[in-house]
Coordinates of C-alpha atoms and ligand atoms in Angstrom, one line a residue:
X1 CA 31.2 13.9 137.6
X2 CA 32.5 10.4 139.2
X3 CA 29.8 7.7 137.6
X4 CA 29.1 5.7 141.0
X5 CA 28.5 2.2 140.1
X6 CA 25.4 1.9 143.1
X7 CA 25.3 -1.6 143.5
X8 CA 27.7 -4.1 144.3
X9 CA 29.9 -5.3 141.4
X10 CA 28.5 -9.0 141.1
X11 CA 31.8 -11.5 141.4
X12 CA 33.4 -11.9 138.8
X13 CA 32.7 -15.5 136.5
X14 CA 36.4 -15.6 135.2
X15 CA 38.6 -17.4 137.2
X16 CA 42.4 -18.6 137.1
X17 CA 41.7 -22.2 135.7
X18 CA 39.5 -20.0 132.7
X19 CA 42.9 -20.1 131.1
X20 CA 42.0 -24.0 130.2
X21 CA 38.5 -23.9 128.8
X22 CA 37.8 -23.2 125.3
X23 CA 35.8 -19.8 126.4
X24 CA 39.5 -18.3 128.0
X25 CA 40.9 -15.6 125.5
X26 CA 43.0 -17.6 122.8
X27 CA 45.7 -14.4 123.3
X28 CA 47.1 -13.0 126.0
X29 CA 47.9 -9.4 124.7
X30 CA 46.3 -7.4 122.1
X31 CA 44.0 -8.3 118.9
X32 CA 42.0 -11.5 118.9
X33 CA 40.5 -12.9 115.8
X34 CA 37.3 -11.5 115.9
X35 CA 35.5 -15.4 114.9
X36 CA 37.7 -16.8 117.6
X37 CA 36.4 -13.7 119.9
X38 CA 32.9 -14.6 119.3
X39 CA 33.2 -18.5 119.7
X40 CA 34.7 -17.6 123.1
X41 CA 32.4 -14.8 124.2
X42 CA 29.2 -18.0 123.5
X43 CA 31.8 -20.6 125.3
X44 CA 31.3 -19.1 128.1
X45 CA 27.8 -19.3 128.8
X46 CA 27.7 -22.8 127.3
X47 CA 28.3 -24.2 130.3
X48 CA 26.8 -21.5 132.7
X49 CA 23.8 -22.3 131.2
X50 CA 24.1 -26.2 130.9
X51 CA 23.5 -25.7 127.5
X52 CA 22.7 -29.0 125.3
X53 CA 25.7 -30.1 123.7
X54 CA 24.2 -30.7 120.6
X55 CA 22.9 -27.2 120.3
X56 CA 26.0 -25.5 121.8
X57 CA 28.0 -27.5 118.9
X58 CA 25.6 -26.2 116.4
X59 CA 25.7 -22.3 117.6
X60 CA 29.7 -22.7 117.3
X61 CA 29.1 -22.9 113.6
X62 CA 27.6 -20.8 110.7
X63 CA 24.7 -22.3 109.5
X64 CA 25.6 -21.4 105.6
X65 CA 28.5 -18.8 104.2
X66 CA 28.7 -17.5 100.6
X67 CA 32.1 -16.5 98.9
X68 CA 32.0 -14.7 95.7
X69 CA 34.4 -13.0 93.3
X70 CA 33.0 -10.8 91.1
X71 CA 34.1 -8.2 88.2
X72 CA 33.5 -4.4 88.4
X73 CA 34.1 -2.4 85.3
X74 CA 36.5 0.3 86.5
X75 CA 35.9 4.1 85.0
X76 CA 39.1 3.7 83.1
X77 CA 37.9 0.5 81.8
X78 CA 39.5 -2.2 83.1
X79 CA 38.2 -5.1 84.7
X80 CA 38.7 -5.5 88.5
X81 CA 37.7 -8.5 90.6
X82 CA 36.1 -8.0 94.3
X83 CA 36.0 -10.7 96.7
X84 CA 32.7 -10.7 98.7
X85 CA 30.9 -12.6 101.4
X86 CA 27.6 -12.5 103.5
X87 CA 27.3 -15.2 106.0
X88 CA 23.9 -17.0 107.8
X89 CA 24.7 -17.4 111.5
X90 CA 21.5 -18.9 112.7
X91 CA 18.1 -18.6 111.0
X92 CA 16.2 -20.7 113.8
X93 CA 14.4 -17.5 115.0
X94 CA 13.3 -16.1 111.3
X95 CA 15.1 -15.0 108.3
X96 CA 18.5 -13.6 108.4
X97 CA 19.4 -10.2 109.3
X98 CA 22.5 -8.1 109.2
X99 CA 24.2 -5.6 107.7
X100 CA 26.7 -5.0 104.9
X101 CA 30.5 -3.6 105.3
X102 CA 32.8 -2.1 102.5
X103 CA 36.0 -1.9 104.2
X104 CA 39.5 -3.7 103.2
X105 CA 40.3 -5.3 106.2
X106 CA 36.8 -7.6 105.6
X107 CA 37.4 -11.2 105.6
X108 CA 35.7 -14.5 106.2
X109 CA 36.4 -14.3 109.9
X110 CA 35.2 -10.8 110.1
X111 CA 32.2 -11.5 109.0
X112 CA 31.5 -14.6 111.2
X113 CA 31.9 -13.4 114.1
X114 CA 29.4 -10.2 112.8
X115 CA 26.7 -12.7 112.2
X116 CA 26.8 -14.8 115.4
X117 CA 27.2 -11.5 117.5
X118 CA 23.4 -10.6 115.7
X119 CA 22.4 -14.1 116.3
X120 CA 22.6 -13.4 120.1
X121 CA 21.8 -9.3 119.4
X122 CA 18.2 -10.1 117.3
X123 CA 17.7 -12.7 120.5
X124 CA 18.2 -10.1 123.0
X125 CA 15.8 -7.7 122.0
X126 CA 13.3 -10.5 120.9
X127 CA 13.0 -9.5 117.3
X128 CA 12.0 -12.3 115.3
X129 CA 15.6 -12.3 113.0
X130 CA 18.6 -14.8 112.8
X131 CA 22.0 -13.6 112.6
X132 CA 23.6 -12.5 109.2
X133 CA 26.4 -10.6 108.3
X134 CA 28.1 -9.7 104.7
X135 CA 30.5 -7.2 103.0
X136 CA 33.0 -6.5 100.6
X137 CA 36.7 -6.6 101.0
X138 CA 37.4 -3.0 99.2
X139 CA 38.5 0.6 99.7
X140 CA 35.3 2.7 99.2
X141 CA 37.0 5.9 99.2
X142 CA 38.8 5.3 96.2
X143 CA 36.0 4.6 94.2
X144 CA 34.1 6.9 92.4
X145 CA 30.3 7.2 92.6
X146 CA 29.6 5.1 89.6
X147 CA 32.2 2.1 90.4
X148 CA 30.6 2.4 93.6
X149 CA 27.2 1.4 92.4
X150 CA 28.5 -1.3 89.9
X151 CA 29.9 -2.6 92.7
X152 CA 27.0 -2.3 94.7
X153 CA 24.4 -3.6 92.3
X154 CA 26.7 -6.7 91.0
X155 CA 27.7 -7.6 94.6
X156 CA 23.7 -7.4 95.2
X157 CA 23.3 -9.8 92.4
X158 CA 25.8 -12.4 93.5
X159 CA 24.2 -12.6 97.1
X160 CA 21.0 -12.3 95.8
X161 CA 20.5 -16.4 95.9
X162 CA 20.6 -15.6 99.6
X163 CA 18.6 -12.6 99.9
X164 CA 14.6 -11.9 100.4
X165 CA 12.6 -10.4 102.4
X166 CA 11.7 -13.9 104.2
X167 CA 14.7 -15.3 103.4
X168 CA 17.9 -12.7 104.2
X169 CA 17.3 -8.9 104.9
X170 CA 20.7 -6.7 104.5
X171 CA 21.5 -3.5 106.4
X172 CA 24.1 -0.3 106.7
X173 CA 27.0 -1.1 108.5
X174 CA 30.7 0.5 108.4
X175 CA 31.1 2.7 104.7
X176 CA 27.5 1.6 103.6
X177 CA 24.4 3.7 103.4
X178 CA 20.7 4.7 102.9
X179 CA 21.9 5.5 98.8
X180 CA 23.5 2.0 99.0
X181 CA 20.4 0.2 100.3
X182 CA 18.5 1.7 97.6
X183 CA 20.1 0.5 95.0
X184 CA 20.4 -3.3 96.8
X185 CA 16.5 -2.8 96.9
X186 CA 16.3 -1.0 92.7
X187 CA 19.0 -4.2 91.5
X188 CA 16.6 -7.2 93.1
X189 CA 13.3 -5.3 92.2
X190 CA 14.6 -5.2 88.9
X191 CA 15.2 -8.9 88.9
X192 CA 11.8 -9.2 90.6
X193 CA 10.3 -7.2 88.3
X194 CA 8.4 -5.2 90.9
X195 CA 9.4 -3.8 93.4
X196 CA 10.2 -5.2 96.6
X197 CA 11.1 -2.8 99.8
X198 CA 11.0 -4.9 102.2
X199 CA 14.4 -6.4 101.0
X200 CA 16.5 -4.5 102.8
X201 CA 16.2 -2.1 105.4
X202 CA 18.2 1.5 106.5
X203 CA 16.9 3.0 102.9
X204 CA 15.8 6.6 102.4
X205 CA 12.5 7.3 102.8
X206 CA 11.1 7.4 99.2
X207 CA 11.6 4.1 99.0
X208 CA 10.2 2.3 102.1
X209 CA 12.9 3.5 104.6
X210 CA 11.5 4.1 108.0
X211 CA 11.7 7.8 110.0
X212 CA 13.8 7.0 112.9
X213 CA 16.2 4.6 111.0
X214 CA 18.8 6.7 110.4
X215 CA 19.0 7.2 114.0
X216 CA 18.3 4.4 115.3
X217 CA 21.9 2.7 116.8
X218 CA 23.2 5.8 118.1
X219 CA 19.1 6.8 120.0
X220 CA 19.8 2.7 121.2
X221 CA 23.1 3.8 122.6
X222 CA 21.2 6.5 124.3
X223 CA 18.5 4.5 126.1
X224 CA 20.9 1.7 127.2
X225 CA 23.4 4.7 128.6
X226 CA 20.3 6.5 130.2
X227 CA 19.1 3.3 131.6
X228 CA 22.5 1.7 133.7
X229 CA 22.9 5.2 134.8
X230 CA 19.7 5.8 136.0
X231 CA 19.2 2.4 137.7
X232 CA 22.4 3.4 139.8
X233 CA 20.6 6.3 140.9
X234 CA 22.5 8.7 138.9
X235 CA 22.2 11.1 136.2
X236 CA 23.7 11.5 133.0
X237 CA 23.8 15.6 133.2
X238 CA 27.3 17.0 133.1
X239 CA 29.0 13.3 132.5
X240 CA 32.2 13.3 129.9
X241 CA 32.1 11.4 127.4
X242 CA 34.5 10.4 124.7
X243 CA 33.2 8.7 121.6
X244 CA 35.3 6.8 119.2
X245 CA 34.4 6.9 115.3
X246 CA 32.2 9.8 114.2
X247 CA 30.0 7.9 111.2
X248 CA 26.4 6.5 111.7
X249 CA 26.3 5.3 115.4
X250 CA 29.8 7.8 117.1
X251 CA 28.0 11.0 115.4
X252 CA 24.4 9.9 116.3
X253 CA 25.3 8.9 119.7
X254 CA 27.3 12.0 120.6
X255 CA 24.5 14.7 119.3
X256 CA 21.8 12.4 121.8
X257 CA 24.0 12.8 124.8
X258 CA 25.0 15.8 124.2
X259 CA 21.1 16.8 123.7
X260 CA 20.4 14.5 127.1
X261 CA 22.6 16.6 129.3
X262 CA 25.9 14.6 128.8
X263 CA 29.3 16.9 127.8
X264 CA 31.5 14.9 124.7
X265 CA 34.4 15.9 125.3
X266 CA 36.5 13.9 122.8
X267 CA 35.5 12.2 119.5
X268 CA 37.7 11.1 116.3
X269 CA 37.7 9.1 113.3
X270 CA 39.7 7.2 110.8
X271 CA 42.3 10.4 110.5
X272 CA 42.7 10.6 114.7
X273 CA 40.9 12.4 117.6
X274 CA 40.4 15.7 118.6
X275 CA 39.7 17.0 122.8
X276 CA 38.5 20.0 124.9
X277 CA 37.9 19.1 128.5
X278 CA 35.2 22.0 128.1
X279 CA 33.3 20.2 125.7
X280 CA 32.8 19.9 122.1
X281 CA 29.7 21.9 120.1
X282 CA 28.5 18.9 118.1
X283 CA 26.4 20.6 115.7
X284 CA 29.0 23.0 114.9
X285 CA 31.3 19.9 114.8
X286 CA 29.1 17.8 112.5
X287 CA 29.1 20.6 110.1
X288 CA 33.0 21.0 110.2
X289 CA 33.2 17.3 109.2
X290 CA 30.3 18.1 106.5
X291 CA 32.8 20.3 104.8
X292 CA 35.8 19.3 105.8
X293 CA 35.2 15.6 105.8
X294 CA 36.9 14.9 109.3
X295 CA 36.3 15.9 112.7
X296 CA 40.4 17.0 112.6
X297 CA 41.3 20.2 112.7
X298 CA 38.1 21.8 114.7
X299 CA 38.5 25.0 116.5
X300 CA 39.8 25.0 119.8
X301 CA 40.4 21.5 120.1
X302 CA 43.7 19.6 120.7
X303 CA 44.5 16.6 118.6
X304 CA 44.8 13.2 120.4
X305 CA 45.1 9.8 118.5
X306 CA 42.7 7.1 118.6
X307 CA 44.1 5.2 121.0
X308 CA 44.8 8.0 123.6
X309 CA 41.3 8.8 123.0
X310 CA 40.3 5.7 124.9
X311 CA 42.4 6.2 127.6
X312 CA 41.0 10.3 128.1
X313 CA 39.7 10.8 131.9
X314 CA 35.9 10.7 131.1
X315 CA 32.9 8.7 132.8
X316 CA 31.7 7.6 129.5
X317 CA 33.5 5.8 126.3
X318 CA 31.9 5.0 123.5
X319 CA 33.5 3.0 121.2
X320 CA 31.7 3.6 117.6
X321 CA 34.3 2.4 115.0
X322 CA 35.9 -1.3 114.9
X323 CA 36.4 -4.6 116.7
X324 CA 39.4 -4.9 119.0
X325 CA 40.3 -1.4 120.2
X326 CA 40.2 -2.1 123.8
X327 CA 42.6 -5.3 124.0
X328 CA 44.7 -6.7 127.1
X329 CA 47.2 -3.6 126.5
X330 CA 44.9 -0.7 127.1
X331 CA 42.1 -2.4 129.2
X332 CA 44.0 -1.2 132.6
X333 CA 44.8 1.9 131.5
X334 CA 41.0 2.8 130.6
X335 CA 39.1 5.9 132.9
X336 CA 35.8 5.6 131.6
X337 CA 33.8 3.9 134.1
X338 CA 30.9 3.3 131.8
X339 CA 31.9 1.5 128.3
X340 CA 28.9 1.6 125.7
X341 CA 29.6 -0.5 123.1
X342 CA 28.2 1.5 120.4
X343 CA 30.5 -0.9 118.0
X344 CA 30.5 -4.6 117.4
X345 CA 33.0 -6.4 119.2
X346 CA 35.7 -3.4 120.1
X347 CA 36.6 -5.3 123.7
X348 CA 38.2 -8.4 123.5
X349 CA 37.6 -11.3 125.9
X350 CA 40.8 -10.4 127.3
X351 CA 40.0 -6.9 128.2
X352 CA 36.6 -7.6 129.5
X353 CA 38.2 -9.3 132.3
X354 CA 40.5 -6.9 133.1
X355 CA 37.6 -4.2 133.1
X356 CA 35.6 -6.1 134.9
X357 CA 38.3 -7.0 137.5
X358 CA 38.5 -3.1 138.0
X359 CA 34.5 -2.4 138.2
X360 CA 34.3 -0.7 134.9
X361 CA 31.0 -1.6 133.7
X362 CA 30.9 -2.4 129.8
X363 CA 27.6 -2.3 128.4
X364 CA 27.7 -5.3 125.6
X365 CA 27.6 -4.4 121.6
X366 CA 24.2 -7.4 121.4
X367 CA 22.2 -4.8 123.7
X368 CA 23.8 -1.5 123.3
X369 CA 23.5 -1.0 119.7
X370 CA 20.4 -3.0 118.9
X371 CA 18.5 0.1 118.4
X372 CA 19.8 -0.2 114.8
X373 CA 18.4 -3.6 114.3
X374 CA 15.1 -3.4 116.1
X375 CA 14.5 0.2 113.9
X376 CA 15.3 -2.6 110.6
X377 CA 13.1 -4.6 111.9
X378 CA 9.9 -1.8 112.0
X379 CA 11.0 -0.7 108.7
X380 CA 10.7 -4.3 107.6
X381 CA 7.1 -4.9 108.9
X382 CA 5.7 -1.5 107.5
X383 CA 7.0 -2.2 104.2
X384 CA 5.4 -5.4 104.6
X385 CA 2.3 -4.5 106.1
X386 CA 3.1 -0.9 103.0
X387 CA 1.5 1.1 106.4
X388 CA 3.8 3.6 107.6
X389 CA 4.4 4.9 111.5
X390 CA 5.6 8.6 112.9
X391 CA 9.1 8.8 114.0
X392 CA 7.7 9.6 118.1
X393 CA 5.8 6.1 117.8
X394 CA 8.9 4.3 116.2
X395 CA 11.1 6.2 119.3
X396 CA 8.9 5.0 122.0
X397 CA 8.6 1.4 120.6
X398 CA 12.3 1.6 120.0
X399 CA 12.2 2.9 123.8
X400 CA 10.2 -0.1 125.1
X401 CA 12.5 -2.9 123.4
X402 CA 15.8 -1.6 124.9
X403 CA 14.1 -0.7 128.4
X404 CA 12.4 -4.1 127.7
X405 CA 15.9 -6.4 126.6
X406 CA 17.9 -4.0 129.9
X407 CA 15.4 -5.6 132.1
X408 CA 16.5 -9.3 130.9
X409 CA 20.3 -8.8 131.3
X410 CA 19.5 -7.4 134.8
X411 CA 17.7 -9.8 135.2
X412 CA 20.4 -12.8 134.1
X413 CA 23.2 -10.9 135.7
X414 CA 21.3 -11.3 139.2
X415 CA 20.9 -15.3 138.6
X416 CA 24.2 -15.8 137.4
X417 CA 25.9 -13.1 139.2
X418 CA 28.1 -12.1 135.6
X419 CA 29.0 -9.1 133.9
X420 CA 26.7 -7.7 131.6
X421 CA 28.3 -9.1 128.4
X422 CA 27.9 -12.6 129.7
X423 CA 24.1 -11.6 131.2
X424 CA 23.3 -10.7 127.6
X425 CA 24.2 -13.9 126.4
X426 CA 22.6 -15.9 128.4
X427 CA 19.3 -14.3 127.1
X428 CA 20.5 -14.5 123.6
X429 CA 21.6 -18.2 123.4
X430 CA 19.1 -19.2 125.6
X431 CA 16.4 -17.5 123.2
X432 CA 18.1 -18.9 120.4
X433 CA 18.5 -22.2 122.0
X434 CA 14.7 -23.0 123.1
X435 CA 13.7 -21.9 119.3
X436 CA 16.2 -25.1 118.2
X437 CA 15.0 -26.9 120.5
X438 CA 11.4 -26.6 119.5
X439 CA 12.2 -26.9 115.9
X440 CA 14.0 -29.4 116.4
X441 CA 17.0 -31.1 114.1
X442 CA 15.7 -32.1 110.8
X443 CA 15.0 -34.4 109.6
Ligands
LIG501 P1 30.4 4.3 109.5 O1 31.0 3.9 108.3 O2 29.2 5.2 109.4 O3 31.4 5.0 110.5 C1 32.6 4.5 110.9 C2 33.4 5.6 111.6 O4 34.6 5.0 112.1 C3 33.9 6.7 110.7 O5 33.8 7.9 111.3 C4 35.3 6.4 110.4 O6 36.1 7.5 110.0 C5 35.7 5.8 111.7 N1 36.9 5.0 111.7 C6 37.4 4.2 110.7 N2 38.5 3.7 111.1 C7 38.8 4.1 112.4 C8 39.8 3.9 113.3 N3 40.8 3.1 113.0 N4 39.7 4.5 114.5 C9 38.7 5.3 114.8 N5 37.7 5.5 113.9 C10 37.7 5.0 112.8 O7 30.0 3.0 110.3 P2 28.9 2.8 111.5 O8 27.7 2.3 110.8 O9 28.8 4.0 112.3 O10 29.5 1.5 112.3 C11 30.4 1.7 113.3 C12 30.3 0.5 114.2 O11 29.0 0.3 114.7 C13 30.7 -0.9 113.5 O12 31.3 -1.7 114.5 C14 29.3 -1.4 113.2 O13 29.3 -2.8 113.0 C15 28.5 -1.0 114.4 N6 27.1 -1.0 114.2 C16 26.5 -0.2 113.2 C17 25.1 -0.2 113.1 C18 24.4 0.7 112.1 O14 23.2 0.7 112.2 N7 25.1 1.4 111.2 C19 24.3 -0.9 114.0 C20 25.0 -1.7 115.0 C21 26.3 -1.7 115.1

């Protein structure tokens, strides 16, 4: 089914003599440094907005960043030293907020850019949060269980001058989970010596987690899909979809559309893709990756590799894994009319041009997969308020803050006749913006 765009594709806001200002893609092909990315996704609407120069100069900046190298005692007991980071964007609209990522390829940069993008993301659905990112540069999967929670609980402790539940809230992100959160919340309450929940949010229930967290990014995904189609006038029954990454958010969000009507056709995940035009059974498929610990290798499927799986002839990606998979190269050769950024960052500056040029629609990472954050941001308050809420009032509230943030983009993408991505920042900053403003520069 062709997904018919409805409305008339606002003009575009890039034009030739972009190439000069600072917001212009700093590369002309491929991967962008993912800081750099971020710092030109806010140029942008810096001066769309007529934003203060003051305040714009400030937002270019982290407010505070935290290095540390710690030791881990391995099982065969030896001493290795991690390098780890967590970063404060902006705290001008409340305590920091952001989750944590175990992957090698973390860096300074990486992390950056991951904090200002929830800067603008916390702003956009009107959670009272600042930006904050962290994460360790390691390979999880060659740890065992035990280094694993050294690791977790030392890193924990090093960050831990940052962290608090009015101070700095961590999060899942990529290769972290609930059992992770929980011992980031058992390691400060030890310290505390009581214990404190509302520390960090995405943990399991028994310990203060919230029902619907678990959930939450891919059911965001859901309602932001749901919503551009059916403000077009369309519906999402019998659309393709191909979703990229199959962890938290790719998993969640395929087993929603496929449960709203949609047909996944294509998924994949660190060890490549896998296709059937027909369609994909995704609870059969979530239990062959249960056991088989991939989504490779299902029956009656072919095997495609990431990248071709962006370029598969559906009306739906969903990018779910990494920053810069959809770059300058592959931008023209994408099919999907609809892109939900179920990731952070996976289309460069570059290739948002050229998608937009080509009426592709790309619903931006700081609305699509705020679900995540928002869900955080109820578990925070009932472990702060120690009252807790069913999972169909957490849903609908969840509901009512993406329908809610939707209606703002629309609404900026009408004023400023922009694509989406630059519509959601203009909300963002400019939330973030009047808080500063109001605040004030100290002293
Ligand atoms: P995850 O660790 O649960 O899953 C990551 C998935 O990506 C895994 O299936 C992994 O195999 C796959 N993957 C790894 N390398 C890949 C590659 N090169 N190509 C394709 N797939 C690859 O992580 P997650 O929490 O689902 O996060 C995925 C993305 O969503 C990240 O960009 C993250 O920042 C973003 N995000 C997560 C949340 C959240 O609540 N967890 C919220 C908002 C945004």
């Amino acid at each position: 089914m062709a997904l018919d765009s409805g409305r008339k594709q606002p003009a575009s806001t890039w034009t030739k003599s972009d190439a000069a200002k600072p917001g212009a893609p700093a590369v002309t092909q491929g991967h962008v440094n993912p800081y750099e990315m971020a710092v030109q996704q806010f140029d942008r609407v810096v001066d769309l907005i007529k934003l203060d120069s003051g305040i714009a100069e400030i937002l270019r900046h982290p407010q505070r960043e935290l290095t540390v190298n710690f030791p881990v005692r391995m099982d065969d007991g030896s001493v290795h030293i991690f390098t780890g980071y967590r970063v404060h964007h902006s705290i001008a609209r409340g305590p920091a907020k952001g989750g944590l990522r175990f992957a090698s390829a973390v860096d300074i940069d990486e992390v950056r850019a991951l904090a200002m993008w929830m800067t603008w993301k916390c702003a956009v659905v009107s959670i009272p949060f600042g930006g904050a990112k962290g994460g360790v540069a390691c390979d999880p999967k060659s740890l065992s269980l035990g280094e694993l929670e050294r690791l977790t609980r030392r890193f924990a402790t090093e960050i831990s001058i940052l962290m608090s539940p009015d101070r700095d809230i961590p999060a899942p992100d990529v290769n972290t989970n609930p059992q992770i959160m929980a011992w980031i919340m058992d390691t400060y309450s030890m310290h505390a010596g009581h214990s404190v929940t509302g520390v960090v949010t995405g943990k399991p229930l028994s310990v203060g987690g919230s029902e619907g967290r678990a959930e939450a990014t891919g059911r965001g995904v859901l309602y932001t899909i749901e919503e551009a189609i059916r403000r077009r006038g369309n519906s999402l029954q019998g659309m393709s979809v191909a979703v990229q990454g199959f962890g938290n958010v790719g998993s969640v969000s395929a087993k929603l559309l496929d449960e709203a009507g949609a047909k996944v056709v294509a998924v994949s995940d660190s060890k490549g893709g896998i296709y059937n035009p027909a369609g994909l059974d995704i609870k059969q498929l979530v239990r062959h990756r249960e056991e088989q610990g991939t989504v490779r290798g299902f029956r009656g499927t072919e095997v495609v590799t990431n990248a071709e799986l962006l370029e598969l002839p559906v009306d739906i990606l969903v990018p779910a894994a990494y920053e810069n998979q959809i770059t300058a190269v592959n931008a023209p050769r994408i099919k999907a009319q609809l892109v939900a950024e179920g990731a952070n960052g996976p289309t460069t500056p570059e290739a948002d041009r050229i998608l937009f040029d080509r009426g592709i629609t790309v619903l931006p990472d700081i609305l699509c997969n705020a679900g995540g954050v928002t869900v955080s941001y109820f578990e925070w308050v009932q472990d702060l308020q120690e009252f807790f809420w069913e999972e169909a009032e957490i849903n609908a509230k969840l509901k009512r803050v993406m329908v809610r943030a939707f209606d703002a983009v629309e609404q900026a993408q009408e004023n400023h006749q922009a694509d989406m991505r630059t519509a959601a920042y203009v909300v963002g900053v400019q939330r973030v913006a009047e808080a500063i403003k109001t605040r004030g520069i100290y002293p």
